[in-house]
mmCIF file of N, CA and C in Angstrom:
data_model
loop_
_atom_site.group_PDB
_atom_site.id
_atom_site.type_symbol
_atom_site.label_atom_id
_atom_site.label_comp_id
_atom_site.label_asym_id
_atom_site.label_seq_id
_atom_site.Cartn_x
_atom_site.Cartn_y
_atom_site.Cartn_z
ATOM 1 N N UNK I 1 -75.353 -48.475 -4.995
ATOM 2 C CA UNK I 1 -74.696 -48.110 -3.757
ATOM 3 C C UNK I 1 -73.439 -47.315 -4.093
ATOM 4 N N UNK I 2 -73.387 -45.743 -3.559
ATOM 5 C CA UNK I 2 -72.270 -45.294 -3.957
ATOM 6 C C UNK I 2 -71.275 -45.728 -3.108
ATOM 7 N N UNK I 3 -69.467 -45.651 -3.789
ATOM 8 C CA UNK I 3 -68.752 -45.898 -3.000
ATOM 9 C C UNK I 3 -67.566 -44.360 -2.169
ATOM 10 N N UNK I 4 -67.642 -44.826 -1.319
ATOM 11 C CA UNK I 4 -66.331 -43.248 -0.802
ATOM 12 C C UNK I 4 -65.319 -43.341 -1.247
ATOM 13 N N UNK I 5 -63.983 -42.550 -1.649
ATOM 14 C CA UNK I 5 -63.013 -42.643 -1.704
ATOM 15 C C UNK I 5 -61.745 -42.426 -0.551
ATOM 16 N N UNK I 6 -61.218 -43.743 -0.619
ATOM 17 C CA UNK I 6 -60.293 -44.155 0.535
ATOM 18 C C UNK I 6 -59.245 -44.989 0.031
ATOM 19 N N UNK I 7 -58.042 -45.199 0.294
ATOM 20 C CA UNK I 7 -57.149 -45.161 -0.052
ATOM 21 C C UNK I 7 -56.245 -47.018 -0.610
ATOM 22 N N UNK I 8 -56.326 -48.029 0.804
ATOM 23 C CA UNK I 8 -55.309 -49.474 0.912
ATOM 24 C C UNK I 8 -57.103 -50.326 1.366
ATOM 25 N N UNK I 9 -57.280 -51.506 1.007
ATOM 26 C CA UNK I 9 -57.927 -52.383 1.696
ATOM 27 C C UNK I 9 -57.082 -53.413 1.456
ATOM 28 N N UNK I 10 -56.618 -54.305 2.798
ATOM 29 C CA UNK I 10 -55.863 -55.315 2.979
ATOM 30 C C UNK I 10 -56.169 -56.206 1.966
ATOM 31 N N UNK I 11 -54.436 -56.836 1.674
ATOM 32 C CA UNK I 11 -54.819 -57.961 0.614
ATOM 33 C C UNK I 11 -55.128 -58.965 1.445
ATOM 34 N N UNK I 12 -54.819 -59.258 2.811
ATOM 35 C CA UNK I 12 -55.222 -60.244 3.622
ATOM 36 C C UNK I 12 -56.693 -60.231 3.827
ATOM 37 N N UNK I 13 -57.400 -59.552 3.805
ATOM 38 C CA UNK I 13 -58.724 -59.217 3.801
ATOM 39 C C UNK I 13 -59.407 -59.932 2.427
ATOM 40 N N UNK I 14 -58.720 -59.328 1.559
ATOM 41 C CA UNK I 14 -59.387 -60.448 0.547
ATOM 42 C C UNK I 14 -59.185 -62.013 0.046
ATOM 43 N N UNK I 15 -58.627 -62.200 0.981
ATOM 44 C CA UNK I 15 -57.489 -64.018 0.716
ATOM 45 C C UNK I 15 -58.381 -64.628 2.035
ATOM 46 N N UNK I 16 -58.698 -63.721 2.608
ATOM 47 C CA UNK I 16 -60.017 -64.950 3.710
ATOM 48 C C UNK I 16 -61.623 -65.127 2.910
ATOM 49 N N UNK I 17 -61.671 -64.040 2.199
ATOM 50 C CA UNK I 17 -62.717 -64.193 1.736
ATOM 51 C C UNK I 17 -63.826 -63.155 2.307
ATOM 52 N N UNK I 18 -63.311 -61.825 2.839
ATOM 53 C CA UNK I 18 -64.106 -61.032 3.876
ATOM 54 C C UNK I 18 -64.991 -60.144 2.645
ATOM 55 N N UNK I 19 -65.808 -59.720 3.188
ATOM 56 C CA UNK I 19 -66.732 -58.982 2.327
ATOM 57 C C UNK I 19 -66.150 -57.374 1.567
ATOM 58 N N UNK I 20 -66.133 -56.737 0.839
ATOM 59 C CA UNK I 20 -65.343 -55.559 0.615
ATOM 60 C C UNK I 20 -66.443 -54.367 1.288
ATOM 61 N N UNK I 21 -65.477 -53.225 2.158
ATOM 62 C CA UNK I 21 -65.850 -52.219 2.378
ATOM 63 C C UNK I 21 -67.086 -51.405 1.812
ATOM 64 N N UNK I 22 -67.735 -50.740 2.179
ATOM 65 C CA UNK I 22 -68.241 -49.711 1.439
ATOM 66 C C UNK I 22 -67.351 -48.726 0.407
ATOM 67 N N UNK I 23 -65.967 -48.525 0.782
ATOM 68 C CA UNK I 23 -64.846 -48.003 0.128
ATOM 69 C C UNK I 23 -64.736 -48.587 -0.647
ATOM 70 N N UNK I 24 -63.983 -47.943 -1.192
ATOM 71 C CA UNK I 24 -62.931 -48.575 -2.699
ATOM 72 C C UNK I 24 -61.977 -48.465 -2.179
ATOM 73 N N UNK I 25 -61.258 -47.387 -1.320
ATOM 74 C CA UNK I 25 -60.207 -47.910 -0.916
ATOM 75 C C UNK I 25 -59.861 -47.300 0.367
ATOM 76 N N UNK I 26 -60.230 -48.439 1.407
ATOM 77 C CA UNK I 26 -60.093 -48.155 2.588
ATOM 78 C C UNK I 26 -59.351 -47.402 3.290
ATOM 79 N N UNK I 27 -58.764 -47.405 4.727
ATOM 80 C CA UNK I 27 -58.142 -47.259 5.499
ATOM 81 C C UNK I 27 -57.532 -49.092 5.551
ATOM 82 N N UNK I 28 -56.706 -48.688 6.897
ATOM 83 C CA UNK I 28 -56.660 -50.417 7.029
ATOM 84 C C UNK I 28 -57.748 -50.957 8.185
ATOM 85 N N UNK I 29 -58.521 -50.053 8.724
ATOM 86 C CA UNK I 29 -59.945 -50.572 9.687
ATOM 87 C C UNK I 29 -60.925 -50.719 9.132
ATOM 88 N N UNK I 30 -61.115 -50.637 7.291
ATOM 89 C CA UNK I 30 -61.645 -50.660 6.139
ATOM 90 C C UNK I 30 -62.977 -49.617 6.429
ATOM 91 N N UNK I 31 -62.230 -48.432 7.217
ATOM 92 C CA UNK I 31 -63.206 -46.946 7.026
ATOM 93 C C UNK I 31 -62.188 -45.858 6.455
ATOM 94 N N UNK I 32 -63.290 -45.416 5.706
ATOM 95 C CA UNK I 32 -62.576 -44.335 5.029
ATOM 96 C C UNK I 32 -61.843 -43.252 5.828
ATOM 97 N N UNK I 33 -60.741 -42.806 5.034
ATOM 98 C CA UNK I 33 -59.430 -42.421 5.589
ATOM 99 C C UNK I 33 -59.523 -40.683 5.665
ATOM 100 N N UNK I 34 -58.947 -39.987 6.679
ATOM 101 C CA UNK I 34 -59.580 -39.167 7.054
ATOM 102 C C UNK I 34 -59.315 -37.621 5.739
ATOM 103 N N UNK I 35 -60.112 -37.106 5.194
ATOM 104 C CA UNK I 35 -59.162 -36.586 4.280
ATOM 105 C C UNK I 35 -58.624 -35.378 4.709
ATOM 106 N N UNK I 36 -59.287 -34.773 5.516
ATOM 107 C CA UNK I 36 -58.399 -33.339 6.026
ATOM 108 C C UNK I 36 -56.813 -34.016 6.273
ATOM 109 N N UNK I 37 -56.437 -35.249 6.454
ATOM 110 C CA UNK I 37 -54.982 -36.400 6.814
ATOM 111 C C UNK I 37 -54.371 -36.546 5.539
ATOM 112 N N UNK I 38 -55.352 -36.962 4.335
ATOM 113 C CA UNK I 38 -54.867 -36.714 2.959
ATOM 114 C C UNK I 38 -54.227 -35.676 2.450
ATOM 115 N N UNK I 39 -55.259 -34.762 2.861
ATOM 116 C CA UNK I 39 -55.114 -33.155 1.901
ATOM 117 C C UNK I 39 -53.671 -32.756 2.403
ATOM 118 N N UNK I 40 -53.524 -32.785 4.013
ATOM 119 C CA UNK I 40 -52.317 -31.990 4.616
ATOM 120 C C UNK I 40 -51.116 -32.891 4.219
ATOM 121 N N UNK I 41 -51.004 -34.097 4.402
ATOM 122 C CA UNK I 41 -49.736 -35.075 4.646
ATOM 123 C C UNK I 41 -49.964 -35.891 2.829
ATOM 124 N N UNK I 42 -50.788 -35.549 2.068
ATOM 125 C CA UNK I 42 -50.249 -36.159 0.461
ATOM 126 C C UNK I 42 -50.957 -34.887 -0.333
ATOM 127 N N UNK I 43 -52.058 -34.881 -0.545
ATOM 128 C CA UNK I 43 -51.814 -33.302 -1.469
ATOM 129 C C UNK I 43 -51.164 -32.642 -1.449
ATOM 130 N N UNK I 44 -50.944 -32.146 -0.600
ATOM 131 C CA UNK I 44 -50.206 -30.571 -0.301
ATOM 132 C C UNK I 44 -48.912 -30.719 -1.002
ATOM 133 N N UNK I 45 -48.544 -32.074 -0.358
ATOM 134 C CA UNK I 45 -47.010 -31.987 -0.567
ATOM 135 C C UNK I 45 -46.756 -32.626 -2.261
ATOM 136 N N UNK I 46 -47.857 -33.432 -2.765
ATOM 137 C CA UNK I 46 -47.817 -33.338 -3.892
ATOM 138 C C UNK I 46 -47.869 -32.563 -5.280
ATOM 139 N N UNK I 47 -48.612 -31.696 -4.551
ATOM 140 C CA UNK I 47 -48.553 -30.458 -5.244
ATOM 141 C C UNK I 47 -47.252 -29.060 -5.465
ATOM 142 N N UNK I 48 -46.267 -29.312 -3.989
ATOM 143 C CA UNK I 48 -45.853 -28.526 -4.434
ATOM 144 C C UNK I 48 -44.187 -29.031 -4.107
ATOM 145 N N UNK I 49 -44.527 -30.275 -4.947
ATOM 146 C CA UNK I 49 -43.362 -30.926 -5.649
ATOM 147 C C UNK I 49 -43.210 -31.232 -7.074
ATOM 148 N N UNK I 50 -44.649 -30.741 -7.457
ATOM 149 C CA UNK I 50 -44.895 -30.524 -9.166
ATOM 150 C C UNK I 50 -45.310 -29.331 -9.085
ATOM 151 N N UNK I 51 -44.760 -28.212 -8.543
ATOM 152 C CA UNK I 51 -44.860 -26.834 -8.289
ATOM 153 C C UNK I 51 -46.254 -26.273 -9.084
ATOM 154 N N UNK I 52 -47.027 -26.677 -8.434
ATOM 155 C CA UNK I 52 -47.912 -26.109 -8.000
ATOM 156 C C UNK I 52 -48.791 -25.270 -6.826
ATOM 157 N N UNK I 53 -49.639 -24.118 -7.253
ATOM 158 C CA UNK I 53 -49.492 -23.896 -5.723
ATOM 159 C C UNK I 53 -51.194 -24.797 -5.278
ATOM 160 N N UNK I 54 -51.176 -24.297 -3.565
ATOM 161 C CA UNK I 54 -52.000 -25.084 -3.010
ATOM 162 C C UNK I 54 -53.185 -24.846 -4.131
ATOM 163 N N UNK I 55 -54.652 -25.726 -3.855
ATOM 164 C CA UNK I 55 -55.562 -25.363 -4.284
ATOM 165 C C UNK I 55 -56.297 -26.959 -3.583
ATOM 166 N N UNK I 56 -57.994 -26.975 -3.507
ATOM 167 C CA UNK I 56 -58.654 -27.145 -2.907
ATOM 168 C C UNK I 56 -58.945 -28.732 -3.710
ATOM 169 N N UNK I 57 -58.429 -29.776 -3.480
ATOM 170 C CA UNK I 57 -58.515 -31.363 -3.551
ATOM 171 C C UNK I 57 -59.787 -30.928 -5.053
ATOM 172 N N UNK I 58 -60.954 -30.585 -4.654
ATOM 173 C CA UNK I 58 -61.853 -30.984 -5.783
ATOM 174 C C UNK I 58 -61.288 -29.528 -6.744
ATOM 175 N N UNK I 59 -60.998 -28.597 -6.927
ATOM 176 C CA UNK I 59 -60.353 -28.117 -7.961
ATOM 177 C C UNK I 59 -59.168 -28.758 -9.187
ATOM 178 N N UNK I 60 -58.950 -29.792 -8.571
ATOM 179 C CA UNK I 60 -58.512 -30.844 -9.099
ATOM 180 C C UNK I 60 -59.079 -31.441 -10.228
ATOM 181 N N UNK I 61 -60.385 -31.654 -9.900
ATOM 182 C CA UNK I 61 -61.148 -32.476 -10.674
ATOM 183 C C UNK I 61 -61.630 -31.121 -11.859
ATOM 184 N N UNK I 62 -62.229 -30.001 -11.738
ATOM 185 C CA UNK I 62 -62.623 -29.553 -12.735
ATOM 186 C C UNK I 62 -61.353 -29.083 -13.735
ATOM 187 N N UNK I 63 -60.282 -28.706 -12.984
ATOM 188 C CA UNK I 63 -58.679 -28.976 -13.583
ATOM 189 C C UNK I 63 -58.975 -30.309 -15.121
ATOM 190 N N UNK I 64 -59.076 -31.151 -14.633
ATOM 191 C CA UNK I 64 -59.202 -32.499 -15.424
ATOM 192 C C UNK I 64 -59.880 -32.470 -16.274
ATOM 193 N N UNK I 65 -61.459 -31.646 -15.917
ATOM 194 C CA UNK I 65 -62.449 -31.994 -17.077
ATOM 195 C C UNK I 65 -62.152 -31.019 -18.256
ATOM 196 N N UNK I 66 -61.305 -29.476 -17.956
ATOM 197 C CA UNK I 66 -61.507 -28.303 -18.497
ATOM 198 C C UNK I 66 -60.111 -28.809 -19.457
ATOM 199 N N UNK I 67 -59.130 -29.493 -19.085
ATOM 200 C CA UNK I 67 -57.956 -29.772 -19.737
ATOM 201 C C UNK I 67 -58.580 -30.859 -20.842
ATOM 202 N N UNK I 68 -59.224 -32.075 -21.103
ATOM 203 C CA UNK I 68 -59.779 -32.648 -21.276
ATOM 204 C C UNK I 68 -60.766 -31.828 -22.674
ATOM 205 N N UNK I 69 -61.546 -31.090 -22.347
ATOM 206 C CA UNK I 69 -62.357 -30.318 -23.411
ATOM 207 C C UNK I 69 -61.612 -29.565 -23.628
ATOM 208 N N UNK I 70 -60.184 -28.683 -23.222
ATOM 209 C CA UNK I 70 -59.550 -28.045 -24.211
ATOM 210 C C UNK I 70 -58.752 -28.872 -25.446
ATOM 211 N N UNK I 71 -58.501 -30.080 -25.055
ATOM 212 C CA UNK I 71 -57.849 -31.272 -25.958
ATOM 213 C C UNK I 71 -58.699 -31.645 -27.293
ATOM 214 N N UNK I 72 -59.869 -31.027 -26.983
ATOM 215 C CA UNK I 72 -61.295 -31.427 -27.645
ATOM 216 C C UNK I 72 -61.925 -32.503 -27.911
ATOM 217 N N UNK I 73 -61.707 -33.254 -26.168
ATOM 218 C CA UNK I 73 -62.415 -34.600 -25.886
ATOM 219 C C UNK I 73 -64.196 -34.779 -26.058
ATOM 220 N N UNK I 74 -64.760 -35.383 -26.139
ATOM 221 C CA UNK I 74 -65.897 -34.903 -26.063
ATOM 222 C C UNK I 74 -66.972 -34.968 -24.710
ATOM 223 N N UNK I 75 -67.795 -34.228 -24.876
ATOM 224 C CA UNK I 75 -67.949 -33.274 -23.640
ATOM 225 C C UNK I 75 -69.045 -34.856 -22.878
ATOM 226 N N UNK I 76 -69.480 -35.693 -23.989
ATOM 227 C CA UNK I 76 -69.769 -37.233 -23.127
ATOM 228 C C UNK I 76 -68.404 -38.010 -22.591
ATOM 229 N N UNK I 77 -66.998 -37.958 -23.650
ATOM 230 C CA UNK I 77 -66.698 -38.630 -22.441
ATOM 231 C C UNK I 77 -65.973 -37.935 -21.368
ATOM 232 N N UNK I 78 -66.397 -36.601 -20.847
ATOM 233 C CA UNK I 78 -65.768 -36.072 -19.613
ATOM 234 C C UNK I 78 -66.700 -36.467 -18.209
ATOM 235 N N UNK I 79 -67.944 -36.487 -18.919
ATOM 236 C CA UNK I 79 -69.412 -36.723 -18.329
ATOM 237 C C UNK I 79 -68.921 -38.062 -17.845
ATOM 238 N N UNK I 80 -68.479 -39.127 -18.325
ATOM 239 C CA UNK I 80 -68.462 -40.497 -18.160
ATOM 240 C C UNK I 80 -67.236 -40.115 -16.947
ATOM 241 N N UNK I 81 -65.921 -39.638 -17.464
ATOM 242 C CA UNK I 81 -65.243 -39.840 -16.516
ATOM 243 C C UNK I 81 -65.049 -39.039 -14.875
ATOM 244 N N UNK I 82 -66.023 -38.087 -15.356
ATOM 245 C CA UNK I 82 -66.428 -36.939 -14.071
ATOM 246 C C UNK I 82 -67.655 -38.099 -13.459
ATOM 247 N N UNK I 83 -68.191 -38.993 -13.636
ATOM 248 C CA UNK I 83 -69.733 -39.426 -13.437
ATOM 249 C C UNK I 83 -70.965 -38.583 -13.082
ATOM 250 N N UNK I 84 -71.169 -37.777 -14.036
ATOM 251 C CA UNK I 84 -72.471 -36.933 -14.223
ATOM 252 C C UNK I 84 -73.350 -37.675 -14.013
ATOM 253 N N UNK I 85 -74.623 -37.140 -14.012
ATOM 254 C CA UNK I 85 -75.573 -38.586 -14.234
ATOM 255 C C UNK I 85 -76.585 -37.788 -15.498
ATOM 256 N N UNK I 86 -76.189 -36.474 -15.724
ATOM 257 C CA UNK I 86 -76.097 -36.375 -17.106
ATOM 258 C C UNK I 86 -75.527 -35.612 -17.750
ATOM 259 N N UNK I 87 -75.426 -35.589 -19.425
ATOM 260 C CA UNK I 87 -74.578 -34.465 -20.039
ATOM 261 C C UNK I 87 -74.879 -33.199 -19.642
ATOM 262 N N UNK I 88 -76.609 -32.791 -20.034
ATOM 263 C CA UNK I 88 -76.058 -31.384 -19.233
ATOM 264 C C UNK I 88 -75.977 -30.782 -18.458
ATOM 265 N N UNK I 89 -75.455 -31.934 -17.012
ATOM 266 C CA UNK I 89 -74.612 -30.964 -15.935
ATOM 267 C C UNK I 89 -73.366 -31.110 -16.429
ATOM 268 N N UNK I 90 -72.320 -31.470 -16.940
ATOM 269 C CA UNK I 90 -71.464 -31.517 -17.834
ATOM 270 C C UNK I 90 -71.054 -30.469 -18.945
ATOM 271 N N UNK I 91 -72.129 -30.167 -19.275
ATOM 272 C CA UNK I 91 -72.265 -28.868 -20.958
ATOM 273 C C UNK I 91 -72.510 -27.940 -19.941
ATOM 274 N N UNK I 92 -73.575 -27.567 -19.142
ATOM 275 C CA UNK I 92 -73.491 -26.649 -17.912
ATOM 276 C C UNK I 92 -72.614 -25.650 -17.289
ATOM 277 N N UNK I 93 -71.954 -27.023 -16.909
ATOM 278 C CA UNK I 93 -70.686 -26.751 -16.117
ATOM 279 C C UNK I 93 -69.484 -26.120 -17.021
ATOM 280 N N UNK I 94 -69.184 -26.953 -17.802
ATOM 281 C CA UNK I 94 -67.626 -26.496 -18.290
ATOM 282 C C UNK I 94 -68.404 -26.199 -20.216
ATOM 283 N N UNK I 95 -69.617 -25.722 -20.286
ATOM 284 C CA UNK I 95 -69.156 -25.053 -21.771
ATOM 285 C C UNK I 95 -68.520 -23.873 -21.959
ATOM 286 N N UNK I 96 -68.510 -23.032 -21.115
ATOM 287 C CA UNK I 96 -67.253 -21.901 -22.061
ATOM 288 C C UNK I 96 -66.182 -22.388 -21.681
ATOM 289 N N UNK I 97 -65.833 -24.002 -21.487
ATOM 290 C CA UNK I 97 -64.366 -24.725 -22.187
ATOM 291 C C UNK I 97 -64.243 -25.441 -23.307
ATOM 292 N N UNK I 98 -65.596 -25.628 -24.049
ATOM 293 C CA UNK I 98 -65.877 -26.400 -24.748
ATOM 294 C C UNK I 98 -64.975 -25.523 -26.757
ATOM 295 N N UNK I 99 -64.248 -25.728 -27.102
ATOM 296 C CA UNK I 99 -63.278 -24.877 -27.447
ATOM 297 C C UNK I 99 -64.075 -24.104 -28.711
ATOM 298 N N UNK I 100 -64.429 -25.015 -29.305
ATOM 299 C CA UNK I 100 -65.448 -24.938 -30.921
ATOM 300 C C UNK I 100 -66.618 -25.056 -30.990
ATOM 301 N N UNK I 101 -67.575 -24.768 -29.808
ATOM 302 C CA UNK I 101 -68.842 -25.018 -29.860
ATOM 303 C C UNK I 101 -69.374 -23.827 -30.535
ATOM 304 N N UNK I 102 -68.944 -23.092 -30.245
ATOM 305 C CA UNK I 102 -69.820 -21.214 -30.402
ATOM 306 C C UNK I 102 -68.950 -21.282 -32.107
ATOM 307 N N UNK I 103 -67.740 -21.725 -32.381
ATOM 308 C CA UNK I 103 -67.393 -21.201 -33.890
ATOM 309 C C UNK I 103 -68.237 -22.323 -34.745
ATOM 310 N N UNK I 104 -68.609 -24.007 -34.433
ATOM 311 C CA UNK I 104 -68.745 -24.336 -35.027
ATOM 312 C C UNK I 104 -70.786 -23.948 -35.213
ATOM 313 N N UNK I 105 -71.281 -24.003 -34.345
ATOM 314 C CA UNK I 105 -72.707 -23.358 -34.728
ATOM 315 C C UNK I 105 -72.640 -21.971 -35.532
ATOM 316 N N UNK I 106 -71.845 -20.973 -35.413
ATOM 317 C CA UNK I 106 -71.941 -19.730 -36.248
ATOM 318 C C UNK I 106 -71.783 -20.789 -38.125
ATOM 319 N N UNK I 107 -70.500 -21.363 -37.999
ATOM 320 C CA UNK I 107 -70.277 -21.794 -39.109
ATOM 321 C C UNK I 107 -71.259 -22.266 -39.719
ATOM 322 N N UNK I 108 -72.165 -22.884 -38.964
ATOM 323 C CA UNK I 108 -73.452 -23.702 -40.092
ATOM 324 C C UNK I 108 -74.610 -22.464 -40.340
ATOM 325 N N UNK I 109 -74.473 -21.580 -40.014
ATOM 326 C CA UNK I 109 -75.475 -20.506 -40.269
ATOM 327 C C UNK I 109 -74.811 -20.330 -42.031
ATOM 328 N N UNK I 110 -76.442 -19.928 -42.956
ATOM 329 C CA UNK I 110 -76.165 -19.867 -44.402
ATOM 330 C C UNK I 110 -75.256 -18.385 -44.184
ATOM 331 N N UNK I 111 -74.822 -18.424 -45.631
ATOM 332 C CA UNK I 111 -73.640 -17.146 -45.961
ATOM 333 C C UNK I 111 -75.031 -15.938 -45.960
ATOM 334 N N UNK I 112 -74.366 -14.810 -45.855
ATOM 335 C CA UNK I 112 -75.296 -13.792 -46.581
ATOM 336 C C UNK I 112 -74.586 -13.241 -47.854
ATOM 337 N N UNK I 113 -75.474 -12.834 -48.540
ATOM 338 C CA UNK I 113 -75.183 -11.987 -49.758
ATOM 339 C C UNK I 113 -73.828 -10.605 -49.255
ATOM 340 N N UNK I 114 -73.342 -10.049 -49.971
ATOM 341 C CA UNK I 114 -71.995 -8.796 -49.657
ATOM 342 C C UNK I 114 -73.212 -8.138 -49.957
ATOM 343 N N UNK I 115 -73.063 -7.307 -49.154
ATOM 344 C CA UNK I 115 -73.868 -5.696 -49.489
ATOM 345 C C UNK I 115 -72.916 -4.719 -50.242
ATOM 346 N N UNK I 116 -72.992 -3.792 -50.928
ATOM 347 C CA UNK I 116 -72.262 -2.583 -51.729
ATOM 348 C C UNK I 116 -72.720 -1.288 -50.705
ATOM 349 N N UNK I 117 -71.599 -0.706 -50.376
ATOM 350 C CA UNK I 117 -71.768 0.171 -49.814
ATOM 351 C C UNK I 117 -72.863 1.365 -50.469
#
């Protein structure tokens, strides 16, 4: 069962013993919270208080994975933390970020002989 992303579910909610949302993190009517309400009144303004300029909530995320494989994480665990459901939509997606893939396959190719002009 996938879950949505939403924001507070009452701690009183869980001290009766109530069942948890479909969310992870609710609203407080434990439905997910509206995000065009997110984007305008906490992105926005989060962003450009770490001066950044606007850009589109899920640009965010490939932000993460591409910083991540420039660090030269490996490209499973971006998969894990993006939740692919496999690597190669992952290798797909972000290999020309992948920093050493293209030098390190040339590298295993045998030497050739020098030619003389």
């Amino acid at each position: 069962m996938a879950h949505t992303l939403c924001f507070a579910y009452p701690l009183s909610a869980l001290k009766k013993g109530e069942p948890l949302p479909e969310c992870v993190f609710p609203n407080q009517d434990g439905k997910p919270h509206n995000m065009t309400n997110v984007r305008n009144r906490i992105f926005y303004r989060a962003c450009e208080k770490a001066g950044l300029h606007r850009r589109r909530l899920h640009s965010t995320r490939h932000t993460f994975a591409t910083l991540l494989l420039q660090q030269g994480e490996s490209p499973v665990y971006v998969k894990e933390q993006l939740g692919h459901s496999s690597i190669t939509m992952t290798v797909d997606t972000y290999k020309h970020w992948i920093p050493s893939a293209n030098r390190d396959a040339v590298n295993k190719l045998p030497s050739l002989p020098q030619c003389e002009p």
